[in-house]
Amino acid sequence: MTSRANVVVIGGGVIGTACAYYAAKAGHKVTLLERETIAGGTSGACDGFIIMQSKTVGPHLALALESAALYRTLSEELEFDLEYRPCGGMIVIEDEIQAGLMAEVVAKQRTAGLAVEMLPIGEARRREPLLAADLWGATFSPVDAQVNPILVAQGFSQAARRLGAAIHSGVEAAGLIVEQGRVRGVITAKGERLSADVVVNAAGVWAPALVKPYGVDLPITPRRGQILVSEPLPPMLSHVLLCACYLTAKYRPQDLDQRSRHHRLGVGLAVEQAATGGLLLGSTREFVGFDRRTTLEGLAAVASHVTRILPALAGVNIIRSFAGLRPHTPTGLPILGPLPELPGLIMAAGHEGDGIALAPVTGKRVAEYIKASG
């Protein structure tokens, strides 16, 4: 590993690799450090939703729409099949109360320019026949899409390497090199020093540990999501699916009845069918520290909720399960941009469940911040 780079990126998930790619594309000498393997953390333990409907109106939705536009040509740009599918998405509505809440959300999103509509259950089932007949309906947006997040990280990293970036797996960034109040590089767990003009902290749930020694407390907390994976199946679903209670679990967990197992675990529907035919069935939203283990209680709650919404899946064989740690922030927004307390450091972390959707625009923004810092 060389001892000098213009830009050092810490983290090899979809966010870090996107930052490395766009920085290399802008002409910078880039080195990326990943302590495990590319997409070996959260990016390899999540769904592949590029969904606009779960984003709040304002900067969140604006970033997501810009990112969605980048995704449409990203496979061609990276010369890498990302398994991108512009399938559209639905948020399932169970009852009149949820319908009232979603009507308000849809009205705001439409005003902000998102193509989205409310569908009564008859129309929702015409488009997605496996939905339960006793649901109220769903919202639908044709802008939503899906992708394979592992392939996204691999595609970004390989394209960055072709542009001259050095991609190092199995190298842990143990700390920052700070001299005269400015970040000057990174020191690895093996004691190697790597100097840089700019360091990008894209370490996800581990991002706070890098800056805490310098008196900076980043409000990023790990939030576990447990997911079931089915056997490969013929095409069964046409869209990516969330449910209205997913949004409550994500943004307003304090409104959930903690006496309910489903609510205590933050269970909300998140279902997609991958290109291989397997169904990804999720998920929980739990604050359990850095515990990445699955639990029988969590998986049972996910299965129960999935079969409530999609009864036909009750007989599907599950072949494995996994859990990932989402980097949660209190605002629901990522921490993106220069960190005033540590000049020379740019943050790109705290995306929670939106990292896949926001990866391209995050990488693009970071490249702009790098340019501005020079």
mmCIF file of N, CA and C in Angstrom, residues 220-293:
data_model
loop_
_atom_site.group_PDB
_atom_site.id
_atom_site.type_symbol
_atom_site.label_atom_id
_atom_site.label_comp_id
_atom_site.label_asym_id
_atom_site.label_seq_id
_atom_site.Cartn_x
_atom_site.Cartn_y
_atom_site.Cartn_z
ATOM 1 N N ILE A 220 -24.937 8.535 15.321
ATOM 2 C CA ILE A 220 -25.189 7.363 14.489
ATOM 3 C C ILE A 220 -25.246 6.146 15.397
ATOM 4 N N THR A 221 -26.355 5.414 15.336
ATOM 5 C CA THR A 221 -26.576 4.252 16.194
ATOM 6 C C THR A 221 -26.898 3.039 15.333
ATOM 7 N N PRO A 222 -26.293 1.881 15.609
ATOM 8 C CA PRO A 222 -26.646 0.687 14.830
ATOM 9 C C PRO A 222 -28.077 0.246 15.098
ATOM 10 N N ARG A 223 -28.773 -0.138 14.047
ATOM 11 C CA ARG A 223 -30.161 -0.596 14.147
ATOM 12 C C ARG A 223 -30.298 -1.876 13.327
ATOM 13 N N ARG A 224 -30.522 -2.981 14.035
ATOM 14 C CA ARG A 224 -30.494 -4.283 13.371
ATOM 15 C C ARG A 224 -31.752 -4.545 12.541
ATOM 16 N N GLY A 225 -31.536 -5.110 11.366
ATOM 17 C CA GLY A 225 -32.638 -5.559 10.520
ATOM 18 C C GLY A 225 -32.461 -7.023 10.193
ATOM 19 N N GLN A 226 -33.463 -7.846 10.517
ATOM 20 C CA GLN A 226 -33.401 -9.280 10.250
ATOM 21 C C GLN A 226 -34.235 -9.611 9.014
ATOM 22 N N ILE A 227 -33.693 -10.453 8.156
ATOM 23 C CA ILE A 227 -34.311 -10.770 6.867
ATOM 24 C C ILE A 227 -34.271 -12.274 6.631
ATOM 25 N N LEU A 228 -35.364 -12.794 6.084
ATOM 26 C CA LEU A 228 -35.465 -14.185 5.654
ATOM 27 C C LEU A 228 -35.252 -14.263 4.148
ATOM 28 N N VAL A 229 -34.666 -15.362 3.678
ATOM 29 C CA VAL A 229 -34.448 -15.568 2.253
ATOM 30 C C VAL A 229 -35.057 -16.905 1.854
ATOM 31 N N SER A 230 -35.870 -16.885 0.804
ATOM 32 C CA SER A 230 -36.546 -18.110 0.353
ATOM 33 C C SER A 230 -35.706 -18.861 -0.668
ATOM 34 N N GLU A 231 -36.154 -20.057 -0.958
ATOM 35 C CA GLU A 231 -35.618 -20.818 -2.082
ATOM 36 C C GLU A 231 -35.874 -20.046 -3.384
ATOM 37 N N PRO A 232 -35.107 -20.319 -4.448
ATOM 38 C CA PRO A 232 -35.408 -19.695 -5.748
ATOM 39 C C PRO A 232 -36.802 -20.116 -6.225
ATOM 40 N N LEU A 233 -37.565 -19.148 -6.701
ATOM 41 C CA LEU A 233 -38.953 -19.388 -7.104
ATOM 42 C C LEU A 233 -39.219 -18.767 -8.469
ATOM 43 N N PRO A 234 -40.251 -19.234 -9.159
ATOM 44 C CA PRO A 234 -40.669 -18.551 -10.388
ATOM 45 C C PRO A 234 -41.107 -17.127 -10.047
ATOM 46 N N PRO A 235 -41.223 -16.253 -11.027
ATOM 47 C CA PRO A 235 -41.665 -14.880 -10.749
ATOM 48 C C PRO A 235 -42.989 -14.854 -9.995
ATOM 49 N N MET A 236 -42.984 -14.197 -8.833
ATOM 50 C CA MET A 236 -44.181 -14.119 -7.987
ATOM 51 C C MET A 236 -44.591 -12.687 -7.698
ATOM 52 N N LEU A 237 -43.625 -11.782 -7.664
ATOM 53 C CA LEU A 237 -43.892 -10.381 -7.338
ATOM 54 C C LEU A 237 -43.418 -9.482 -8.471
ATOM 55 N N SER A 238 -44.191 -8.449 -8.742
ATOM 56 C CA SER A 238 -43.846 -7.524 -9.821
ATOM 57 C C SER A 238 -43.211 -6.236 -9.317
ATOM 58 N N HIS A 239 -43.320 -5.970 -8.010
ATOM 59 C CA HIS A 239 -42.859 -4.712 -7.447
ATOM 60 C C HIS A 239 -42.054 -4.966 -6.175
ATOM 61 N N VAL A 240 -41.340 -3.935 -5.713
ATOM 62 C CA VAL A 240 -40.797 -3.963 -4.360
ATOM 63 C C VAL A 240 -41.911 -3.487 -3.436
ATOM 64 N N LEU A 241 -41.998 -4.093 -2.251
ATOM 65 C CA LEU A 241 -43.120 -3.844 -1.355
ATOM 66 C C LEU A 241 -42.649 -3.426 0.031
ATOM 67 N N LEU A 242 -43.222 -2.342 0.516
ATOM 68 C CA LEU A 242 -43.136 -1.939 1.918
ATOM 69 C C LEU A 242 -44.558 -1.896 2.465
ATOM 70 N N CYS A 243 -44.692 -1.630 3.770
ATOM 71 C CA CYS A 243 -46.020 -1.402 4.324
ATOM 72 C C CYS A 243 -46.006 -0.092 5.108
ATOM 73 N N ALA A 244 -47.181 0.445 5.348
ATOM 74 C CA ALA A 244 -47.289 1.735 6.030
ATOM 75 C C ALA A 244 -46.678 1.688 7.423
ATOM 76 N N CYS A 245 -46.788 0.542 8.104
ATOM 77 C CA CYS A 245 -46.212 0.466 9.448
ATOM 78 C C CYS A 245 -44.682 0.459 9.399
ATOM 79 N N TYR A 246 -44.103 0.107 8.256
ATOM 80 C CA TYR A 246 -42.648 0.199 8.083
ATOM 81 C C TYR A 246 -42.199 1.650 8.271
ATOM 82 N N LEU A 247 -42.960 2.586 7.694
ATOM 83 C CA LEU A 247 -42.588 4.000 7.799
ATOM 84 C C LEU A 247 -42.690 4.482 9.234
ATOM 85 N N THR A 248 -43.709 3.999 9.959
ATOM 86 C CA THR A 248 -43.826 4.368 11.372
ATOM 87 C C THR A 248 -42.651 3.822 12.160
ATOM 88 N N ALA A 249 -42.301 2.555 11.918
ATOM 89 C CA ALA A 249 -41.168 1.944 12.623
ATOM 90 C C ALA A 249 -39.873 2.681 12.311
ATOM 91 N N LYS A 250 -39.762 3.202 11.092
ATOM 92 C CA LYS A 250 -38.534 3.872 10.682
ATOM 93 C C LYS A 250 -38.412 5.265 11.280
ATOM 94 N N TYR A 251 -39.480 6.048 11.180
ATOM 95 C CA TYR A 251 -39.394 7.462 11.526
ATOM 96 C C TYR A 251 -40.009 7.830 12.876
ATOM 97 N N ARG A 252 -40.987 7.045 13.347
ATOM 98 C CA ARG A 252 -41.666 7.403 14.602
ATOM 99 C C ARG A 252 -41.842 6.162 15.484
ATOM 100 N N PRO A 253 -40.729 5.518 15.866
ATOM 101 C CA PRO A 253 -40.847 4.307 16.687
ATOM 102 C C PRO A 253 -41.506 4.568 18.033
ATOM 103 N N GLN A 254 -41.459 5.818 18.494
ATOM 104 C CA GLN A 254 -42.080 6.143 19.775
ATOM 105 C C GLN A 254 -43.608 6.021 19.726
ATOM 106 N N ASP A 255 -44.176 6.013 18.518
ATOM 107 C CA ASP A 255 -45.626 5.890 18.382
ATOM 108 C C ASP A 255 -46.105 4.443 18.418
ATOM 109 N N LEU A 256 -45.168 3.506 18.426
ATOM 110 C CA LEU A 256 -45.547 2.094 18.390
ATOM 111 C C LEU A 256 -45.838 1.572 19.797
ATOM 112 N N ASP A 257 -46.789 0.671 19.897
ATOM 113 C CA ASP A 257 -47.150 0.041 21.161
ATOM 114 C C ASP A 257 -46.092 -1.008 21.509
ATOM 115 N N GLN A 258 -45.265 -0.711 22.520
ATOM 116 C CA GLN A 258 -44.169 -1.599 22.859
ATOM 117 C C GLN A 258 -44.633 -2.911 23.489
ATOM 118 N N ARG A 259 -45.926 -3.012 23.820
ATOM 119 C CA ARG A 259 -46.443 -4.281 24.343
ATOM 120 C C ARG A 259 -46.632 -5.301 23.225
ATOM 121 N N SER A 260 -46.710 -4.835 21.987
ATOM 122 C CA SER A 260 -46.837 -5.718 20.831
ATOM 123 C C SER A 260 -45.459 -6.198 20.398
ATOM 124 N N ARG A 261 -45.313 -7.510 20.182
ATOM 125 C CA ARG A 261 -44.027 -8.049 19.736
ATOM 126 C C ARG A 261 -43.618 -7.417 18.419
ATOM 127 N N HIS A 262 -44.545 -7.324 17.481
ATOM 128 C CA HIS A 262 -44.235 -6.744 16.174
ATOM 129 C C HIS A 262 -43.732 -5.316 16.330
ATOM 130 N N HIS A 263 -44.400 -4.534 17.152
ATOM 131 C CA HIS A 263 -44.027 -3.136 17.305
ATOM 132 C C HIS A 263 -42.729 -2.992 18.091
ATOM 133 N N ARG A 264 -42.544 -3.814 19.105
ATOM 134 C CA ARG A 264 -41.319 -3.741 19.903
ATOM 135 C C ARG A 264 -40.092 -4.046 19.054
ATOM 136 N N LEU A 265 -40.249 -4.950 18.100
ATOM 137 C CA LEU A 265 -39.152 -5.309 17.211
ATOM 138 C C LEU A 265 -39.072 -4.407 15.979
ATOM 139 N N GLY A 266 -40.014 -3.463 15.884
ATOM 140 C CA GLY A 266 -40.017 -2.554 14.739
ATOM 141 C C GLY A 266 -40.269 -3.245 13.414
ATOM 142 N N VAL A 267 -41.123 -4.280 13.422
ATOM 143 C CA VAL A 267 -41.345 -5.060 12.205
ATOM 144 C C VAL A 267 -42.168 -4.267 11.194
ATOM 145 N N GLY A 268 -41.682 -4.244 9.974
ATOM 146 C CA GLY A 268 -42.406 -3.634 8.869
ATOM 147 C C GLY A 268 -42.098 -4.393 7.599
ATOM 148 N N LEU A 269 -43.068 -4.536 6.746
ATOM 149 C CA LEU A 269 -42.887 -5.307 5.522
ATOM 150 C C LEU A 269 -41.841 -4.672 4.610
ATOM 151 N N ALA A 270 -40.898 -5.487 4.137
ATOM 152 C CA ALA A 270 -39.941 -5.091 3.107
ATOM 153 C C ALA A 270 -39.653 -6.348 2.307
ATOM 154 N N VAL A 271 -40.274 -6.466 1.138
ATOM 155 C CA VAL A 271 -40.216 -7.710 0.366
ATOM 156 C C VAL A 271 -39.836 -7.397 -1.076
ATOM 157 N N GLU A 272 -38.922 -8.198 -1.609
ATOM 158 C CA GLU A 272 -38.563 -8.110 -3.023
ATOM 159 C C GLU A 272 -38.195 -9.500 -3.519
ATOM 160 N N GLN A 273 -38.274 -9.687 -4.831
ATOM 161 C CA GLN A 273 -37.803 -10.926 -5.441
ATOM 162 C C GLN A 273 -36.540 -10.605 -6.224
ATOM 163 N N ALA A 274 -35.453 -11.279 -5.855
ATOM 164 C CA ALA A 274 -34.162 -11.021 -6.483
ATOM 165 C C ALA A 274 -34.116 -11.636 -7.876
ATOM 166 N N ALA A 275 -33.107 -11.259 -8.634
ATOM 167 C CA ALA A 275 -32.960 -11.769 -9.996
ATOM 168 C C ALA A 275 -32.791 -13.277 -10.025
ATOM 169 N N THR A 276 -32.260 -13.851 -8.958
ATOM 170 C CA THR A 276 -32.076 -15.300 -8.871
ATOM 171 C C THR A 276 -33.369 -16.045 -8.556
ATOM 172 N N GLY A 277 -34.447 -15.310 -8.220
ATOM 173 C CA GLY A 277 -35.729 -15.917 -7.897
ATOM 174 C C GLY A 277 -36.028 -15.989 -6.416
ATOM 175 N N GLY A 278 -35.019 -15.835 -5.584
ATOM 176 C CA GLY A 278 -35.249 -15.869 -4.141
ATOM 177 C C GLY A 278 -35.985 -14.638 -3.654
ATOM 178 N N LEU A 279 -36.838 -14.832 -2.656
ATOM 179 C CA LEU A 279 -37.538 -13.716 -2.035
ATOM 180 C C LEU A 279 -36.763 -13.260 -0.806
ATOM 181 N N LEU A 280 -36.538 -11.945 -0.692
ATOM 182 C CA LEU A 280 -36.003 -11.356 0.529
ATOM 183 C C LEU A 280 -37.176 -10.815 1.316
ATOM 184 N N LEU A 281 -37.355 -11.351 2.529
ATOM 185 C CA LEU A 281 -38.534 -11.061 3.344
ATOM 186 C C LEU A 281 -38.091 -10.403 4.643
ATOM 187 N N GLY A 282 -38.417 -9.132 4.808
ATOM 188 C CA GLY A 282 -37.998 -8.428 6.020
ATOM 189 C C GLY A 282 -39.113 -7.547 6.527
ATOM 190 N N SER A 283 -38.803 -6.806 7.556
ATOM 191 C CA SER A 283 -37.606 -6.905 8.380
ATOM 192 C C SER A 283 -37.904 -6.269 9.728
ATOM 193 N N THR A 284 -36.950 -6.427 10.663
ATOM 194 C CA THR A 284 -37.068 -5.784 11.965
ATOM 195 C C THR A 284 -36.295 -4.476 11.949
ATOM 196 N N ARG A 285 -36.495 -3.647 12.978
ATOM 197 C CA ARG A 285 -35.712 -2.426 13.186
ATOM 198 C C ARG A 285 -35.456 -2.345 14.688
ATOM 199 N N GLU A 286 -34.310 -2.872 15.128
ATOM 200 C CA GLU A 286 -34.036 -3.052 16.554
ATOM 201 C C GLU A 286 -32.754 -2.337 16.979
ATOM 202 N N PHE A 287 -32.805 -1.690 18.129
ATOM 203 C CA PHE A 287 -31.614 -1.090 18.724
ATOM 204 C C PHE A 287 -31.021 -2.083 19.713
ATOM 205 N N VAL A 288 -30.042 -2.840 19.250
ATOM 206 C CA VAL A 288 -29.426 -3.891 20.073
ATOM 207 C C VAL A 288 -27.903 -3.794 20.026
ATOM 208 N N GLY A 289 -27.384 -2.590 19.875
ATOM 209 C CA GLY A 289 -25.947 -2.423 19.781
ATOM 210 C C GLY A 289 -25.408 -2.999 18.483
ATOM 211 N N PHE A 290 -24.245 -3.647 18.575
ATOM 212 C CA PHE A 290 -23.588 -4.180 17.378
ATOM 213 C C PHE A 290 -23.830 -5.679 17.212
ATOM 214 N N ASP A 291 -24.915 -6.159 17.777
ATOM 215 C CA ASP A 291 -25.262 -7.579 17.699
ATOM 216 C C ASP A 291 -25.862 -7.887 16.328
ATOM 217 N N ARG A 292 -25.145 -8.647 15.500
ATOM 218 C CA ARG A 292 -25.597 -8.978 14.141
ATOM 219 C C ARG A 292 -26.250 -10.349 14.066
ATOM 220 N N ARG A 293 -26.509 -10.952 15.207
ATOM 221 C CA ARG A 293 -27.138 -12.269 15.186
ATOM 222 C C ARG A 293 -28.630 -12.156 14.866
#
